[in-house]
JSON list of C-alpha atoms in Angstrom, two decimals:
[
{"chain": "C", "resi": 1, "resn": "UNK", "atom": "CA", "xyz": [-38.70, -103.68, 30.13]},
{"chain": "C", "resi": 2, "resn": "UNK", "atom": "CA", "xyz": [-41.52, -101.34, 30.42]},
{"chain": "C", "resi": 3, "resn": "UNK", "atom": "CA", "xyz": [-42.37, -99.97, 26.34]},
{"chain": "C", "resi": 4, "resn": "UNK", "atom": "CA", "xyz": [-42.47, -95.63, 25.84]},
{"chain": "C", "resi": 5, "resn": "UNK", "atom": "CA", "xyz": [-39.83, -95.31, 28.78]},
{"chain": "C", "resi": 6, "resn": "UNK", "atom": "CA", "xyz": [-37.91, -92.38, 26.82]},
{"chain": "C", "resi": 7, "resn": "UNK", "atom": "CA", "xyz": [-39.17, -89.37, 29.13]},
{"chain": "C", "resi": 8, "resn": "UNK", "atom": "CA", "xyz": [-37.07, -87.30, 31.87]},
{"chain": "C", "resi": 9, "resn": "UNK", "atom": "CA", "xyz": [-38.74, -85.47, 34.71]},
{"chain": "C", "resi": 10, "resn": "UNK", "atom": "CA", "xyz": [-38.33, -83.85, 37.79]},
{"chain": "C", "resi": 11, "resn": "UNK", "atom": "CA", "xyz": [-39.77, -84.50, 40.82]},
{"chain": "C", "resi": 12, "resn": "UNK", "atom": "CA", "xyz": [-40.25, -81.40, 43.35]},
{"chain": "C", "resi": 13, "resn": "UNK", "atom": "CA", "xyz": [-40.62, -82.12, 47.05]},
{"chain": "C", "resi": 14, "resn": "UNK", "atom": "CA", "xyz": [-41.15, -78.89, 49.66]},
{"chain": "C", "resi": 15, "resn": "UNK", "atom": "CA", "xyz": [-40.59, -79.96, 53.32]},
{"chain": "C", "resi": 16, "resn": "UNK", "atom": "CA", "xyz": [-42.35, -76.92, 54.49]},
{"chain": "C", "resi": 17, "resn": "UNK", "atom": "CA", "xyz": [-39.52, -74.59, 54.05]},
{"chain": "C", "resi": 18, "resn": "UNK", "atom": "CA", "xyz": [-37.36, -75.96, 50.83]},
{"chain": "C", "resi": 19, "resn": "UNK", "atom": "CA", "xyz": [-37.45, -77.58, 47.98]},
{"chain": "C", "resi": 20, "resn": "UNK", "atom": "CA", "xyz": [-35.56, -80.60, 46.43]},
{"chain": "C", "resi": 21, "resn": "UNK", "atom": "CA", "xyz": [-35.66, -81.23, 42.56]},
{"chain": "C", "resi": 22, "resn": "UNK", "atom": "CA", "xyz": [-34.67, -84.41, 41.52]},
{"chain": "C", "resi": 23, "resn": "UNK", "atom": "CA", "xyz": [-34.41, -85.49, 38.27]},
{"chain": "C", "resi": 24, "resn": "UNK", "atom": "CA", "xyz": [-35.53, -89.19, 37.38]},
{"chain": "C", "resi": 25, "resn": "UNK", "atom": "CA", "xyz": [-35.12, -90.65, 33.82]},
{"chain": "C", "resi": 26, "resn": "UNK", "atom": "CA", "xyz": [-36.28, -93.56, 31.61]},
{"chain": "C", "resi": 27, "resn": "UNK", "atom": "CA", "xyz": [-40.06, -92.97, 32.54]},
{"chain": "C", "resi": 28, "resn": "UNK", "atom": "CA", "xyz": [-43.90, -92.89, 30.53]},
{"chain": "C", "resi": 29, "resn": "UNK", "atom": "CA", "xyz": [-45.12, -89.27, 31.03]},
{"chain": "C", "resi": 30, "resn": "UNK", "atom": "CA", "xyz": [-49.12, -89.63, 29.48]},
{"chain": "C", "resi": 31, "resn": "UNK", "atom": "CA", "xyz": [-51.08, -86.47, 29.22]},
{"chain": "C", "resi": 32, "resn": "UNK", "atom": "CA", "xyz": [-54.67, -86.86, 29.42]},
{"chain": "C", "resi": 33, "resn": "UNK", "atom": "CA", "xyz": [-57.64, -84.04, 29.28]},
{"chain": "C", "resi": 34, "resn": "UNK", "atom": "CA", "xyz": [-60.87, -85.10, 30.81]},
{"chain": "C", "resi": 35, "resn": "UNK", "atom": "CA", "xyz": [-63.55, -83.81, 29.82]},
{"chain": "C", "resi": 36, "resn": "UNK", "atom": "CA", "xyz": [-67.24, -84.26, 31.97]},
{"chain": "C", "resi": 37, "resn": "UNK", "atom": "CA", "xyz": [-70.90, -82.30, 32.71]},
{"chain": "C", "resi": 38, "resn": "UNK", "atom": "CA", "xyz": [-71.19, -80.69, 35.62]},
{"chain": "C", "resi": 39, "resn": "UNK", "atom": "CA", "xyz": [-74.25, -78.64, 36.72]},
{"chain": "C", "resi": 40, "resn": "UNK", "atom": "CA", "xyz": [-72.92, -75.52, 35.22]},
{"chain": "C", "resi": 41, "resn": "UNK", "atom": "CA", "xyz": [-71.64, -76.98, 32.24]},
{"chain": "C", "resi": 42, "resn": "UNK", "atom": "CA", "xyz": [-68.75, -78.93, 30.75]},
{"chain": "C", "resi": 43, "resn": "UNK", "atom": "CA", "xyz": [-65.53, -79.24, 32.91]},
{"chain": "C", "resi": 44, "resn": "UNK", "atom": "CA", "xyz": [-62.15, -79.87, 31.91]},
{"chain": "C", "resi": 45, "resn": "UNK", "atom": "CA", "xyz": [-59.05, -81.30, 34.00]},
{"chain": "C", "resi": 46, "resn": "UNK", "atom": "CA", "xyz": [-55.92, -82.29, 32.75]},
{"chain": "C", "resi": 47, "resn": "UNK", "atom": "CA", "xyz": [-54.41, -85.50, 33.97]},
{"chain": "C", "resi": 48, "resn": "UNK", "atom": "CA", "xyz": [-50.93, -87.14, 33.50]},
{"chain": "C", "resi": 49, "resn": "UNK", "atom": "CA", "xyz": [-49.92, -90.55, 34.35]},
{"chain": "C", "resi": 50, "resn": "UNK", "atom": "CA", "xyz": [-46.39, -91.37, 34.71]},
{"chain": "C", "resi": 51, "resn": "UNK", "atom": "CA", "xyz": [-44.73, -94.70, 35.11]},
{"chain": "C", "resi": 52, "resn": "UNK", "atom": "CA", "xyz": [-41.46, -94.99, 36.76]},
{"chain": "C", "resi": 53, "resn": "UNK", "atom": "CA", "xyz": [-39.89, -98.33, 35.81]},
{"chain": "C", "resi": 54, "resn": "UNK", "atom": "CA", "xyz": [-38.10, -100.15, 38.71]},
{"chain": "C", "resi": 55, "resn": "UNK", "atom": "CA", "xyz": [-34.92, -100.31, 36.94]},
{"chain": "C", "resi": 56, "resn": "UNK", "atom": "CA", "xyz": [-35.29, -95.93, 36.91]},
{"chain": "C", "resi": 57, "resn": "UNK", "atom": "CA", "xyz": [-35.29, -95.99, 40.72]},
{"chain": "C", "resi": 58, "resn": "UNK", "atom": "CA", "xyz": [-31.73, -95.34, 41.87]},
{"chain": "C", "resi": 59, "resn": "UNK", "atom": "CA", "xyz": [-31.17, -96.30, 45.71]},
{"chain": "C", "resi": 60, "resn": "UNK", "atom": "CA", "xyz": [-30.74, -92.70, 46.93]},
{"chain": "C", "resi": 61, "resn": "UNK", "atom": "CA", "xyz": [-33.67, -91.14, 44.51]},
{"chain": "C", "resi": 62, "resn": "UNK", "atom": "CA", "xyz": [-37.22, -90.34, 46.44]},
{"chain": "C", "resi": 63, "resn": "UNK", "atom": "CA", "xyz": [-40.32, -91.71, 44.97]},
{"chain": "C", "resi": 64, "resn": "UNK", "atom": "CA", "xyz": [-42.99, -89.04, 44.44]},
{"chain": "C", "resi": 65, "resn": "UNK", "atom": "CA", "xyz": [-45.95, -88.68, 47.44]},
{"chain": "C", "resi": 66, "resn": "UNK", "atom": "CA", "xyz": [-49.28, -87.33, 47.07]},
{"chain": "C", "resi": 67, "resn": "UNK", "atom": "CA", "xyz": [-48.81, -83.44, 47.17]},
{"chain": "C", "resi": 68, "resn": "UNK", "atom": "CA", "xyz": [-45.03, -83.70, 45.81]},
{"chain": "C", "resi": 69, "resn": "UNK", "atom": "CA", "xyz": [-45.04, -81.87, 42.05]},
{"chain": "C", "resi": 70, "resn": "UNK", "atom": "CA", "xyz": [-43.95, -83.45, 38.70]},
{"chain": "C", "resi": 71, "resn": "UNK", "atom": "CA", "xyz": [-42.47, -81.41, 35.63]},
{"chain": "C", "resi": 72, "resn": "UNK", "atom": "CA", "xyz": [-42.08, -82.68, 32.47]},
{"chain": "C", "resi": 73, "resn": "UNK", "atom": "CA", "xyz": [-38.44, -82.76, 31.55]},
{"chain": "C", "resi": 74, "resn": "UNK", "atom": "CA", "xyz": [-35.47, -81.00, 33.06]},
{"chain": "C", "resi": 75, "resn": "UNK", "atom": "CA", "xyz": [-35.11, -77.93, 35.28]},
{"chain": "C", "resi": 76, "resn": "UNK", "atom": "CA", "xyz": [-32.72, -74.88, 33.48]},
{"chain": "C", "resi": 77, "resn": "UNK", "atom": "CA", "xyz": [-29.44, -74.82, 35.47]},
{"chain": "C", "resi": 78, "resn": "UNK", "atom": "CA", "xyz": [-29.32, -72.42, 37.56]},
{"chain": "C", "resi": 79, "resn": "UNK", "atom": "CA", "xyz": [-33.10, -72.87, 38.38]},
{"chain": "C", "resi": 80, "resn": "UNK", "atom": "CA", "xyz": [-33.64, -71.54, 41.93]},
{"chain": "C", "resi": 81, "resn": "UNK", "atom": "CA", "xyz": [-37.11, -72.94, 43.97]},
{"chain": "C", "resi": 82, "resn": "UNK", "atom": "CA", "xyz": [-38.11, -71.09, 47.06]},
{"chain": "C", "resi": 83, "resn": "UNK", "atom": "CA", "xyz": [-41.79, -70.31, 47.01]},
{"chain": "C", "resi": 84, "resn": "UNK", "atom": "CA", "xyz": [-44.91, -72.19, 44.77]},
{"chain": "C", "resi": 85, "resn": "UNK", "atom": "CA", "xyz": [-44.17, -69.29, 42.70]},
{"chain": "C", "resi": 86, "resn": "UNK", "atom": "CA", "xyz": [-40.90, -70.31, 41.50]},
{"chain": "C", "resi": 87, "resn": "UNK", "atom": "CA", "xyz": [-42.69, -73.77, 39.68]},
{"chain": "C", "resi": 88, "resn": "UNK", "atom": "CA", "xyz": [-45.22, -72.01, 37.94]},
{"chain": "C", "resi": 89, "resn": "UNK", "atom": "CA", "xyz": [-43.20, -71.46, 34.45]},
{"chain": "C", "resi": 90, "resn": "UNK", "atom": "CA", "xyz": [-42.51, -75.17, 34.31]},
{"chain": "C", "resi": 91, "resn": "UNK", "atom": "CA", "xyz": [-46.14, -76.03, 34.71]},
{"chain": "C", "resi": 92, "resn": "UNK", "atom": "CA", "xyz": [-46.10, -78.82, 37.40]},
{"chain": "C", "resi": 93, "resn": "UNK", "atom": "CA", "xyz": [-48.21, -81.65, 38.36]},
{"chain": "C", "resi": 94, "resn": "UNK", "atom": "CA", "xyz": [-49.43, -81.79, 41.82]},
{"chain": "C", "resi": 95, "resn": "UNK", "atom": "CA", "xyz": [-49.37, -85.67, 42.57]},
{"chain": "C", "resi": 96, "resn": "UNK", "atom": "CA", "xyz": [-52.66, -87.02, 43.30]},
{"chain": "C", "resi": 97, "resn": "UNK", "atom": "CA", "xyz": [-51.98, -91.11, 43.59]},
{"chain": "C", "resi": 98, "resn": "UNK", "atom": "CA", "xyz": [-48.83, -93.22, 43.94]},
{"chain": "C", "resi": 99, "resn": "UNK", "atom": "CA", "xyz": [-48.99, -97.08, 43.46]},
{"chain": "C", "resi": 100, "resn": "UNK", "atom": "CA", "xyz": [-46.38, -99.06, 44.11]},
{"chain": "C", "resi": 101, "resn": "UNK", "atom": "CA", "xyz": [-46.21, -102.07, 41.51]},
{"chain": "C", "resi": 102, "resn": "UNK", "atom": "CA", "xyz": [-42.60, -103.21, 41.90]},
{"chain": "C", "resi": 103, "resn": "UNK", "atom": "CA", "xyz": [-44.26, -106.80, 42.70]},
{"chain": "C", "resi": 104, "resn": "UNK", "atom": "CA", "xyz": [-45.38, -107.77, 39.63]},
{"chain": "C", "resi": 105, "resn": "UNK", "atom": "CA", "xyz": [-44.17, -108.99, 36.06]},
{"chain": "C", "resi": 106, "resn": "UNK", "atom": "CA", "xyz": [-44.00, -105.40, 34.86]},
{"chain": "C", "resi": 107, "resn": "UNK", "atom": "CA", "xyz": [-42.66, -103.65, 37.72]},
{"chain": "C", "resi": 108, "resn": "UNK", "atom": "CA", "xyz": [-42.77, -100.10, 38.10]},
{"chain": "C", "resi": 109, "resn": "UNK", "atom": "CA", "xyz": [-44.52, -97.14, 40.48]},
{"chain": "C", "resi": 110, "resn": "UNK", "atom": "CA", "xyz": [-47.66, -95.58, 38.89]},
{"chain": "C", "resi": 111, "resn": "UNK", "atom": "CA", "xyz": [-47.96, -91.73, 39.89]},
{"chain": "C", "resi": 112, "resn": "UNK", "atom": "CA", "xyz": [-51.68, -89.85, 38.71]},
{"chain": "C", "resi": 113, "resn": "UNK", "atom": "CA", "xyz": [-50.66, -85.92, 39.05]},
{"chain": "C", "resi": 114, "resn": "UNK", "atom": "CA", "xyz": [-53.57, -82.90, 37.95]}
]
């Protein structure tokens, strides 16, 4: 059992006209801001890493794919998504990096999002 599993969120895939939320719990949601010189000065990114534990993965629930979005916790009911517009108030992640690590001791799938 994977340690700091406590976190809900949503995952947010668009198939090019709609969008499906689905809500995965029992994750590690780890909010990073990097920080690094750049020509015209300092430059900040933030960075989450979230771990899905392979006991969180249901048989019907998606994993996340570079470009899906990630959102920290639950969607209000009611929440309706039809354009990028519609995520901005919930302040997604736009998934970067998906590894799939169900093969080892600790398994789980490791998702980067900015």
């Amino acid at each position: 059992m994977m340690l700091a599993c406590d976190d809900t969120i949503t995952l947010v895939k668009c198939d090019g006209e709609t969008y499906t939320a689905t809500v995965i719990d029992g994750v590690s949601w780890y909010d990073k801001t990097q920080v690094k010189v750049e020509g015209t000065g300092l430059v900040f990114s933030n960075a989450v890493k979230v771990r899905i534990p392979a006991s969180a993965i249901a048989v019907n629930v998606p994993l996340p794919e570079v470009g899906d979005h990630l959102i920290h916790g639950l969607l209000p009911v009611g929440t309706v998504l039809e354009r990028p517009a519609d995520l901005a108030p919930f302040h997604p992640r736009k998934v970067m990096a998906v590894a799939d690590n169900r093969r080892g001791g600790l398994p789980h799938v490791a998702v980067v999002g900015q």
